[in-house]
Coordinates of C-alpha atoms and ligand atoms in Angstrom, one line a residue:
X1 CA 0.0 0.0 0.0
X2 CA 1.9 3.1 -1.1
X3 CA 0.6 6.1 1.0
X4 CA 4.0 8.4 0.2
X5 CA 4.0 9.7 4.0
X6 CA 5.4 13.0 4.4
X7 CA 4.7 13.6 8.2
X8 CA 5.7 16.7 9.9
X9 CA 3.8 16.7 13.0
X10 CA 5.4 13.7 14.6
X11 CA 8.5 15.6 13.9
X12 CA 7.1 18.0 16.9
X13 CA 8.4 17.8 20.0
X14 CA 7.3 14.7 22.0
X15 CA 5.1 16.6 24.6
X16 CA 2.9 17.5 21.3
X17 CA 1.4 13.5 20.7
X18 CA 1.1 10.3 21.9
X19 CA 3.3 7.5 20.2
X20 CA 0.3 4.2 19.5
X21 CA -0.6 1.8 17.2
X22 CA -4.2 1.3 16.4
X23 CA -6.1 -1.7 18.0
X24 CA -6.5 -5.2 15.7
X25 CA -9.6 -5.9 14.6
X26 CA -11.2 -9.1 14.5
X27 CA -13.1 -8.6 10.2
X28 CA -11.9 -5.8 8.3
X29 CA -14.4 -5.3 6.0
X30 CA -15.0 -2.3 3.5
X31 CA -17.9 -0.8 3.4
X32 CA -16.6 2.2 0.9
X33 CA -13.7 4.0 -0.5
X34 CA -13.8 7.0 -1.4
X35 CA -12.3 6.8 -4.7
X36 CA -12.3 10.1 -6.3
X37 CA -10.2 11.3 -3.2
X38 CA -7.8 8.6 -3.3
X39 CA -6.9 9.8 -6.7
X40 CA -6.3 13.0 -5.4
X41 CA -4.4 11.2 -2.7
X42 CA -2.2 9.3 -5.1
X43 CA -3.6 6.0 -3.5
X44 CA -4.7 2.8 -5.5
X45 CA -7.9 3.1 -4.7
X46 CA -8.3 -0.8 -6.3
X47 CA -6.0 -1.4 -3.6
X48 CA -7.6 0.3 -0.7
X49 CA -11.0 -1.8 -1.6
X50 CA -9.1 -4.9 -1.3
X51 CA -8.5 -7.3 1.5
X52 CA -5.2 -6.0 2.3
X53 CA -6.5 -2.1 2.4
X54 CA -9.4 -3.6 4.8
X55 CA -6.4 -4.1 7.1
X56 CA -4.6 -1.1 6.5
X57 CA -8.3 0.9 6.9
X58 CA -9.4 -1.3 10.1
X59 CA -5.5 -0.2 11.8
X60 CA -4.4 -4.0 11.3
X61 CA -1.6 -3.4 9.0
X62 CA 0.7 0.3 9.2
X63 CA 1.1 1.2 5.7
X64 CA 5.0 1.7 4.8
X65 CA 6.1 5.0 6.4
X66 CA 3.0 5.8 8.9
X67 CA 3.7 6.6 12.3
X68 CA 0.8 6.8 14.0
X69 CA 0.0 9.4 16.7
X70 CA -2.5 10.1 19.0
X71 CA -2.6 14.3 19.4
X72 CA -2.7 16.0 22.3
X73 CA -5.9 19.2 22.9
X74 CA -7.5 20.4 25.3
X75 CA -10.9 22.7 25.2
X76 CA -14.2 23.8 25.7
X77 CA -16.9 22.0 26.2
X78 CA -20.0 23.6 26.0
X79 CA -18.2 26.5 28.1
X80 CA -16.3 24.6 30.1
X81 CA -12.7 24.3 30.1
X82 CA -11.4 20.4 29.8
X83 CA -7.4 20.8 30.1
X84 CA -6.9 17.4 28.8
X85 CA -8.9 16.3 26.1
X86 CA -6.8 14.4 23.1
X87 CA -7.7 12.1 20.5
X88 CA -9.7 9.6 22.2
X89 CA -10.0 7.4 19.5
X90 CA -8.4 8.6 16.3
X91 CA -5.2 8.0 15.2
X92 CA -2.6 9.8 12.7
X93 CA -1.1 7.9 10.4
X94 CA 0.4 10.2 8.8
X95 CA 0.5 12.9 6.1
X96 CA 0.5 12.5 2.5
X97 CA 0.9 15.7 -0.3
X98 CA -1.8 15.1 -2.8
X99 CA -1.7 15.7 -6.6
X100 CA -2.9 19.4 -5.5
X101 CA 0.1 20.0 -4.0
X102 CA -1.9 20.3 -0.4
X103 CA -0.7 18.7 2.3
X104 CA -3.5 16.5 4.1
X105 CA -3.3 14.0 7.2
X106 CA -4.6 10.8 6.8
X107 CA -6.1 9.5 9.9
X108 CA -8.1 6.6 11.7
X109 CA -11.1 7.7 13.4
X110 CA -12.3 4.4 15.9
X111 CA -9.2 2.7 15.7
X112 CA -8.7 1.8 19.6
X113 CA -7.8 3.5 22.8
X114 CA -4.7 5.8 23.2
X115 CA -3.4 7.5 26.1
X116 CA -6.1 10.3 26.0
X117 CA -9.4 7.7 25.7
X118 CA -9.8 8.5 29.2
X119 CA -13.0 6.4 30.0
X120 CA -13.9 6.0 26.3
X121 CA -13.3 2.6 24.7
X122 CA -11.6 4.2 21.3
X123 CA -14.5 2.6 19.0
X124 CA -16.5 4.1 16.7
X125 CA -20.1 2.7 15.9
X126 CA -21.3 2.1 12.2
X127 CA -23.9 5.1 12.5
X128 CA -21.8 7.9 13.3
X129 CA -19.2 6.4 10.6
X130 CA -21.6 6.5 8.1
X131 CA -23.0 10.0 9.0
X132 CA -19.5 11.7 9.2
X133 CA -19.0 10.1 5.5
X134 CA -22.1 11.0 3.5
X135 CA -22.3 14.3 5.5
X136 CA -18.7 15.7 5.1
X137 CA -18.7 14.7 1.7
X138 CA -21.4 16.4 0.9
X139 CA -20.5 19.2 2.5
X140 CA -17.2 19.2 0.3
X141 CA -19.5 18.7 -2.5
X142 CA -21.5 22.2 -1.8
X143 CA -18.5 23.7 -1.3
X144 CA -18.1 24.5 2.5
X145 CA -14.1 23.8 3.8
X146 CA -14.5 20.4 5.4
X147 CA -12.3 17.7 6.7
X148 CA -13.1 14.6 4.1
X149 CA -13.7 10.9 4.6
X150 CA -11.6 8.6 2.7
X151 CA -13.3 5.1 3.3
X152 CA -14.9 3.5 5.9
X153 CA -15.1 0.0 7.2
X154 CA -16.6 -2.3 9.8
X155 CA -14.4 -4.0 12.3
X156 CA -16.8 -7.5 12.6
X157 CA -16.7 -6.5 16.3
X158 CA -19.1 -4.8 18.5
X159 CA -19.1 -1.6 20.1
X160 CA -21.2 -1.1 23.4
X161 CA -23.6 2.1 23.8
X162 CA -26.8 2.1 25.1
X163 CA -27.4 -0.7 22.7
X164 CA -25.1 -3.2 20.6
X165 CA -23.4 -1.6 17.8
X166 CA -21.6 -3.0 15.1
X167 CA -18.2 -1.3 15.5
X168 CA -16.4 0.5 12.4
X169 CA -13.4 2.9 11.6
X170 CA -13.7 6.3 9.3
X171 CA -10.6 7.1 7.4
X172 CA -10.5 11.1 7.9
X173 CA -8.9 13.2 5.5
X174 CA -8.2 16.4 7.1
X175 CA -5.9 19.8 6.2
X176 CA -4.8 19.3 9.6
X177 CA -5.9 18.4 12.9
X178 CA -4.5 21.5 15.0
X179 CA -7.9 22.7 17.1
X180 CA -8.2 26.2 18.9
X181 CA -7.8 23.2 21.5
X182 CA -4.4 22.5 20.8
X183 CA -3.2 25.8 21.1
X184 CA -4.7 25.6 24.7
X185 CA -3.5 22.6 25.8
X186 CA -0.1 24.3 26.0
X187 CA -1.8 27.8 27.2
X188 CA -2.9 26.1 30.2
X189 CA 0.5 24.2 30.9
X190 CA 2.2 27.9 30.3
X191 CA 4.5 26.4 27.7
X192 CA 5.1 29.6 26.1
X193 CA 7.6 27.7 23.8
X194 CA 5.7 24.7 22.3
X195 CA 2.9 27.6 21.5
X196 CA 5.9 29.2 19.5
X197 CA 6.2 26.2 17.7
X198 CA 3.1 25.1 17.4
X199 CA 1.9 28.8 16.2
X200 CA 4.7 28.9 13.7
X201 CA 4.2 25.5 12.3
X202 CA 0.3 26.1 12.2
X203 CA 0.8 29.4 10.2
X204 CA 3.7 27.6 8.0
X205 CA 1.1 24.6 7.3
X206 CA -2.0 26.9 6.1
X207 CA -1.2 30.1 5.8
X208 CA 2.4 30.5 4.2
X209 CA 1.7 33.6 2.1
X210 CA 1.1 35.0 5.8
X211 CA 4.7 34.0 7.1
X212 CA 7.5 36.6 7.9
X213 CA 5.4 39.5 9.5
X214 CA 7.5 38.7 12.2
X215 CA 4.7 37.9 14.6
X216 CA 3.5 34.2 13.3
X217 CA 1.0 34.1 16.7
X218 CA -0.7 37.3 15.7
X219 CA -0.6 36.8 11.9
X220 CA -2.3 33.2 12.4
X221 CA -4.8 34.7 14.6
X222 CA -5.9 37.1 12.1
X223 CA -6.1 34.1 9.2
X224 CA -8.0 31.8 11.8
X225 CA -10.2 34.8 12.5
X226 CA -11.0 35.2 8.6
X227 CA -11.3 31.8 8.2
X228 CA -14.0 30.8 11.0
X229 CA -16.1 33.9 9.7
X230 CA -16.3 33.0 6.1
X231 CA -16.8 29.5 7.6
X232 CA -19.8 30.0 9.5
X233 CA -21.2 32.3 6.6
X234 CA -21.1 29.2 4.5
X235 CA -22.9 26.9 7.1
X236 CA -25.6 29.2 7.5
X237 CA -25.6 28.9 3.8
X238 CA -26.8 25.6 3.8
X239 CA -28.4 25.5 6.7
X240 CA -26.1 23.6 8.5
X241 CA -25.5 23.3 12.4
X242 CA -22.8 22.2 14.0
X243 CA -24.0 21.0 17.0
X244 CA -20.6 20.7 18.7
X245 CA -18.8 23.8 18.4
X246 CA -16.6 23.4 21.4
X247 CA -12.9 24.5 20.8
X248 CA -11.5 21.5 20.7
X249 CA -14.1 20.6 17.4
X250 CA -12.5 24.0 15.7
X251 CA -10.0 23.3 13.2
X252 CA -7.2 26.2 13.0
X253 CA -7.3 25.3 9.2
X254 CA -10.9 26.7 8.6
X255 CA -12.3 23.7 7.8
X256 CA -15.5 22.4 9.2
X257 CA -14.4 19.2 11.7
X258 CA -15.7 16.3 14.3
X259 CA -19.1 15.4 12.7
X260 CA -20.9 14.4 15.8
X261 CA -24.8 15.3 16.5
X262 CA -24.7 17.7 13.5
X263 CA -27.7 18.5 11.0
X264 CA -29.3 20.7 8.5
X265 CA -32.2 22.9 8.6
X266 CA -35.7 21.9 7.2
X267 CA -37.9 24.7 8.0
X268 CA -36.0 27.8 8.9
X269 CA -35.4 28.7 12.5
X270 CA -32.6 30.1 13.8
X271 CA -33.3 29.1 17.1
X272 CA -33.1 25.4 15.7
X273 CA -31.3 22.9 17.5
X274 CA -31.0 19.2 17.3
X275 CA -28.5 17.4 19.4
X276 CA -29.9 15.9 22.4
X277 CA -26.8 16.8 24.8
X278 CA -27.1 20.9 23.9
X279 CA -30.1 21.6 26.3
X280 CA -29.5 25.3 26.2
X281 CA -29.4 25.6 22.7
X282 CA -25.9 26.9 22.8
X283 CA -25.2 25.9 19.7
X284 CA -28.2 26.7 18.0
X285 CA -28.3 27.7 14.2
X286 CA -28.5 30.8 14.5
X287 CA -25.7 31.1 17.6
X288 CA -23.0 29.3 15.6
X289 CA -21.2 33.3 14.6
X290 CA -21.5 34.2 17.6
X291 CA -19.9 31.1 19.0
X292 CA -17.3 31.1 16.4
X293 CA -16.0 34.3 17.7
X294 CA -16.2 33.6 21.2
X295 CA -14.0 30.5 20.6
X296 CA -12.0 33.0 18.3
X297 CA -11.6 34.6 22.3
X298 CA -10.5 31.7 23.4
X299 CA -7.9 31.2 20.4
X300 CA -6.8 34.6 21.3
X301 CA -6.3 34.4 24.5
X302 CA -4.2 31.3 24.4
X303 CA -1.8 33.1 22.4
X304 CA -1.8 35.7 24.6
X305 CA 2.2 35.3 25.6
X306 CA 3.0 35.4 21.8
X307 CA 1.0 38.3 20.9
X308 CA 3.0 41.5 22.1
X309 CA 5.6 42.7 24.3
X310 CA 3.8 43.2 27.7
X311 CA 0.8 42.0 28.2
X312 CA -1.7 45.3 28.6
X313 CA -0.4 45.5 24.4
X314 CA -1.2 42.4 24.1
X315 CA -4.7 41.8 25.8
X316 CA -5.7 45.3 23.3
X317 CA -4.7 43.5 20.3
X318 CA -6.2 40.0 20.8
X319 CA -9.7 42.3 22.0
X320 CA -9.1 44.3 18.6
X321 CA -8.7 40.8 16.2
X322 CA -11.5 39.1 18.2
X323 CA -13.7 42.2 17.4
X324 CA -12.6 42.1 13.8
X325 CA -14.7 39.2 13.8
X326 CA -17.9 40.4 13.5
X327 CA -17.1 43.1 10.9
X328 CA -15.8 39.8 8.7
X329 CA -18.4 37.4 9.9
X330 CA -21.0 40.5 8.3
X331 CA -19.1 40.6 4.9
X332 CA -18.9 36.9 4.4
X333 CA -22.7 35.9 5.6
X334 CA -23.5 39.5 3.2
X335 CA -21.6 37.3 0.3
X336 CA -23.7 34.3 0.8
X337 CA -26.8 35.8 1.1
X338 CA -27.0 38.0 -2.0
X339 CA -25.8 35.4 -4.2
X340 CA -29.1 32.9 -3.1
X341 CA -31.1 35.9 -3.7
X342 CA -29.4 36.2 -7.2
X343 CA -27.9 39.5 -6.6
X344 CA -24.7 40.4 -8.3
X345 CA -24.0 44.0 -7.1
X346 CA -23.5 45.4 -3.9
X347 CA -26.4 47.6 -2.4
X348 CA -27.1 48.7 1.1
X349 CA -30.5 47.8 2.0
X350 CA -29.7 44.0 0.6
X351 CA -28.8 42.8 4.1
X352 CA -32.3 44.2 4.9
X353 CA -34.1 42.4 2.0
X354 CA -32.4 39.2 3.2
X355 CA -33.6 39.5 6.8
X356 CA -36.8 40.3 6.1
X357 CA -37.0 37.6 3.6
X358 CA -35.4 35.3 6.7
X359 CA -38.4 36.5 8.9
X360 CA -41.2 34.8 6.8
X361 CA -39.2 32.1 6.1
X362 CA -39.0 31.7 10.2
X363 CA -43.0 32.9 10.5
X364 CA -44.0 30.9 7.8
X365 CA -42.4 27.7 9.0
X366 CA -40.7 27.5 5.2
X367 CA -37.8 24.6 4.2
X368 CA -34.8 26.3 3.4
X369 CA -33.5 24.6 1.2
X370 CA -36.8 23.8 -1.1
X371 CA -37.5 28.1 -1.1
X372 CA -34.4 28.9 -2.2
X373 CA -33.9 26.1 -5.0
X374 CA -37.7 27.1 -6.3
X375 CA -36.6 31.3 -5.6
X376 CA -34.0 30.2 -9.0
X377 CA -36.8 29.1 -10.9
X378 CA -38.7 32.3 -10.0
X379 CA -35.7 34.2 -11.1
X380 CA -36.1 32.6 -14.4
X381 CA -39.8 33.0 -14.8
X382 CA -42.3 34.7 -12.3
X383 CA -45.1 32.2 -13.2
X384 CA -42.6 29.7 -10.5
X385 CA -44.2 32.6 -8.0
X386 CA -47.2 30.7 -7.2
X387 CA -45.3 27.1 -6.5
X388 CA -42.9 29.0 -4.1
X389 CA -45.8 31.1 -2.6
X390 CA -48.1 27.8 -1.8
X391 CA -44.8 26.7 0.7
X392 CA -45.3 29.4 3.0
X393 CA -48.3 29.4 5.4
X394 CA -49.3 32.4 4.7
X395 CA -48.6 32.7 0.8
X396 CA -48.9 36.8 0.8
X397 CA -45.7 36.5 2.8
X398 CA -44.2 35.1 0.1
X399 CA -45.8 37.8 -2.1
X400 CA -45.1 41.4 -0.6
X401 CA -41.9 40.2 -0.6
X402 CA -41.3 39.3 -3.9
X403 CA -42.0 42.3 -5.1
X404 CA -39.6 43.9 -3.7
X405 CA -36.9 41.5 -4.7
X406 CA -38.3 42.0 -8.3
X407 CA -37.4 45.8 -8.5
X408 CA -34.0 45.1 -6.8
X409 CA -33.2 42.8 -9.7
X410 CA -34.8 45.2 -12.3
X411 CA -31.7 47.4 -11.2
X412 CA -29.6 45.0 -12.4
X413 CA -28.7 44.2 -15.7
X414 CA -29.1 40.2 -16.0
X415 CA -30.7 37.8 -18.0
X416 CA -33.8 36.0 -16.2
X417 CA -31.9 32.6 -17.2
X418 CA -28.7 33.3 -16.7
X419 CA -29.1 34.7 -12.8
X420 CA -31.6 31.3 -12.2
X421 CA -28.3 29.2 -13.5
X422 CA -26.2 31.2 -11.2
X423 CA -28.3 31.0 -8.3
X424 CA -28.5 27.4 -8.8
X425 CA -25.0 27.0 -8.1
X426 CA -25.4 28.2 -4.6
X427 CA -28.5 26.8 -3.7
X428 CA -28.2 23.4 -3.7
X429 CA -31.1 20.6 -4.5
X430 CA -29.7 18.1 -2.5
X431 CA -28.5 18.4 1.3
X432 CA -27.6 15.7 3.6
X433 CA -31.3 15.3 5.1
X434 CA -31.3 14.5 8.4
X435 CA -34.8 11.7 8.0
X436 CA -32.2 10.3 5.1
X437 CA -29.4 10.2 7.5
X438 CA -31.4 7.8 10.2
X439 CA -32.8 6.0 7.4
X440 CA -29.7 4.9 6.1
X441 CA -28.3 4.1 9.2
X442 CA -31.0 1.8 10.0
X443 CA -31.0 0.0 6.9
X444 CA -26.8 -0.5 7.3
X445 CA -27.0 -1.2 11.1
X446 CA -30.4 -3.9 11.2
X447 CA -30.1 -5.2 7.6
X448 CA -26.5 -4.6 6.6
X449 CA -28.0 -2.7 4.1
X450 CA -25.8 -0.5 1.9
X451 CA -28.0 0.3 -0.9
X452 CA -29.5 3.5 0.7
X453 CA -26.1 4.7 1.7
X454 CA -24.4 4.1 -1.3
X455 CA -27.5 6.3 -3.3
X456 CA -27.4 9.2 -0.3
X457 CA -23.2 9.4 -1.2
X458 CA -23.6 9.3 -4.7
X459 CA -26.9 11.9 -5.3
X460 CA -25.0 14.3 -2.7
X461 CA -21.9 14.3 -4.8
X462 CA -23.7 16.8 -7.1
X463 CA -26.1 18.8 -4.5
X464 CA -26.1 21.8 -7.4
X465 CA -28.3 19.6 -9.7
X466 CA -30.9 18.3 -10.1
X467 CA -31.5 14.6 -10.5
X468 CA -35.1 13.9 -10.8
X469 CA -34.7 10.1 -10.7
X470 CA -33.6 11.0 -6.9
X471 CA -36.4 13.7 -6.4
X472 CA -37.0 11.8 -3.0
X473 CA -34.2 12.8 -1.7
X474 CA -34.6 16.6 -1.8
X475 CA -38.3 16.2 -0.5
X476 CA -38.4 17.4 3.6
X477 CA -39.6 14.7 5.9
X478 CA -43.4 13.9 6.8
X479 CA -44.0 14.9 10.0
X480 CA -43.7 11.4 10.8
X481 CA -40.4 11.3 9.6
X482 CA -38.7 14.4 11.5
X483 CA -36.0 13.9 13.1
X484 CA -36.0 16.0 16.3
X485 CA -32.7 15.1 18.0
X486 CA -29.8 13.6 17.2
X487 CA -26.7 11.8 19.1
X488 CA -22.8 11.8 19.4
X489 CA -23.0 8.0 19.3
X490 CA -19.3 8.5 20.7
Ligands
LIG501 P1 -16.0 14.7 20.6 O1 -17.2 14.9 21.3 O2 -16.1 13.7 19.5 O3 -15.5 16.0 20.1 O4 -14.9 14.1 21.6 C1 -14.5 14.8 22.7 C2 -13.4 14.1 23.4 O5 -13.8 12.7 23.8 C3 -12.2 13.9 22.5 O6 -11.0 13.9 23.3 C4 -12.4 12.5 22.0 O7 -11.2 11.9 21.5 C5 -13.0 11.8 23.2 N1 -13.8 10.6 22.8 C6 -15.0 10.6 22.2 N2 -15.4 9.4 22.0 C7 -14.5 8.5 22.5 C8 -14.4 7.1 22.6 N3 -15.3 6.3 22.2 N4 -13.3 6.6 23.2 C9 -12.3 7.4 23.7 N5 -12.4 8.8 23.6 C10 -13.4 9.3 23.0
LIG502 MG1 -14.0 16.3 18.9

């Protein structure tokens, strides 16, 4: 199996990872790879399919050249500060430089206890294998920065939750795996010097046009700043939430990481939440910006020793950067919005037009993701008006507003067709549906099952069109169907 390591982070200092070597595995199967990525990869994806890359996948075999690490983190948990989190139950094998010329770790998420599993047994169960596959791959399909999944397979073993589980292992594909939690971890051990390192290596890894300002902890502040905001512009985008955003689940990169109890909007509310363990709402939908900054705080303060001089200096810049936030946050979310609306220059009162659009949306108990698909057809041709009307409760809602969109596009000079086309490629058909999610996990887990899996993967791998023969699969559930919470299964 030739994975062509190039690792850098076990090249860290020791206190920075745990040296361990995944748990055997009783039945390595594969359940998927992911094959367009292992091209990207340079990996045999043939190969990976096999019986021999079920070892490698299940952490039987170590490829040629892996050394595989367990990271050290600490974080937040829904406030809370954990000083010793860690992966738990993922380990690095290594990093690989695709045919992109990026630089991506390649890592075992289930693959048996390490140093920081704490009370956890290391496993991963089927369900939330499956989940983090179709859902960060179809987030990497609509566009949104997201760690990948590379394959996933069952281990022929159990795993023990509240029920039974059939045990299994996600490859993760990630830019890296360096958390605002990371940068803690040595924050609270006041190890001013593995910050330097870990601060310089960080801004070296993903933001090298940023290197020689001759501050690497304030110049990777500002990019991780930048980065969360047009981040969390792009979730509310889709409609997705988080569900987890602790700091230790908030990749430095700016990609979106740690699929857990995660989920997308059906009817719009920002006050939407879904996972069962977030009783406050916390991370609610419409929360997540704020949230991203106050982890932003938290990123900030860490770095705190790095920042400047003395401290009074640096506590003003950190409060100046972590401000900058919102001003950032506004542009990117302002980005996002006018292009679902179809809007191709810049006007003031747009933000307006969106919120109040976002208002009956909320009133009217509307699905996101159906409005805005049908608002492109309505861009084409106003006789789409009365289908997109008839989904709001109160189809005047619909209306009033409408017109006012109308002679904000009149002041633009666009063809009908040609905005519809545009605005199709930011308003997807297809998102990961959260009724399909539990269906196919059901059908995998009780009947070994694929089938549904396989057609969630391969429909979501083009969310921008539409694919009639899988029209199910961009309907919202039945009322019967809703899913109202779902689970970390860790
Ligand atoms: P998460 O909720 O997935 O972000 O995980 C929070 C922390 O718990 C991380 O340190 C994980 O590595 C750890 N963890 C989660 N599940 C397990 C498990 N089954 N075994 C060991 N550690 C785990
Ligand atoms: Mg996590």
């Amino acid at each position: 199996m030739n994975f062509a390591f190039d690792n850098t982070y076990a090249r860290l200092p020791d206190r920075f990872h745990a040296r361990v070597s995944p748990a055997r595995v009783r039945e390595p199967r594969v359940v998927k790879v992911n094959r367009a990525l292992a091209e990207l990869l340079g990996l045999d994806a043939d190969r990976l399919a096999s019986a021999d890359g079920a070892q490698v996948l299940a952490g039987n075999t170590l490829p040629e050249g892996a050394e595989s690490i367990a990271l050290a983190y600490a974080g937040h948990q829904f406030g809370s500060f954990v000083s010793q989190l860690g992966d738990g139950r993922a380990i690095l094998l290594g990093e690989v430089v695709g045919k992109d010329g990026k630089r991506r770790d390649i890592q075992l998420k289930g693959a048996g206890r390490t140093p920081f599993s704490r009370g956890g047994d290391g496993r991963a169960a089927l369900g939330p294998v499956l989940r983090e596959y179709v859902v960060s791959e179809a987030m990497a399909a609509l566009g949104v920065p997201t760690t990948r999944a590379l394959a996933a397979v069952t281990t022929g073993e159990p795993v023990y939750r509240e029920e039974v589980l059939p045990g299994a292992v996600l490859t993760r594909v990630a830019a890296s795996h360096i958390r605002v939690g990371t940068f803690q971890f040595f924050a609270a051990r006041g190890d001013r010097e593995a910050l330097a390192t870990l601060a310089s290596y960080a801004l070296a890894r993903h933001y090298p046009e940023a290197v020689g300002s001759g501050n690497d902890a304030l110049a990777l502040l500002d990019r991780v700043i930048a980065a969360q905001a047009a981040l969390v512009a792009r979730w509310l985008g889709v409609g997705f939430v988080h569900g987890v955003m602790n700091t230790d689940n908030t990749s430095i990169s700016g990609e979106t990481i740690d699929y857990g109890p995660c989920a997308f909007l059906d009817e719009y509310d920002p006050e939407k939440k879904f996972s069962s363990i977030d009783r406050g709402g916390r991370y609610a939908f419409g929360n997540q910006p704020g949230i991203a900054q106050w982890n932003m705080a938290r990123l900030a303060e860490a770095l705190l020793p790095l920042l400047a001089g003395d401290e009074k200096e640096a506590v003003r810049v950190a409060t100046e950067r972590v401000q900058s936030f919102t001003g950032l946050f506004v542009e990117a979310h302002e980005r996002v919005l006018r292009a679902k609306l179809g809007l191709v220059r810049e006007e003031d009162e747009d933000l307006a037009l969106a919120a109040d659009l976002l208002d009956r949306l909320g009133s009217n108990r509307v699905d996101y993701t159906v409005f805005f698909r049908g608002l492109c057809a309505s861009a084409a041709d106003p006789a789409a008006d009365a289908q997109v009307a008839s989904l709001f409760e109160e189809p005047g809602a619909f209306r009033d507003w409408a017109e006012a969109w109308r002679r904000r596009l009149a002041r633009e000079d666009v063809a009908p067709e040609a905005r519809a086309s545009a605005m199709r490629g930011v308003n997807p058909a297809f998102i990961p549906r959260n009724h399909r999610i539990e269906e196919l996990i059901q059908a995998a887990v009780l009947r070994d099952d694929f089938g549904p899996f396989e057609a969630l993967v391969q429909v979501l791998s083009r969310p921008y069109d539409d694919q009639p023969e899988f029209a199910h699969l961009s309907e919202p559930p039945q009322p019967e169907e809703r899913v109202q919470y779902t689970f970390c299964g860790t």
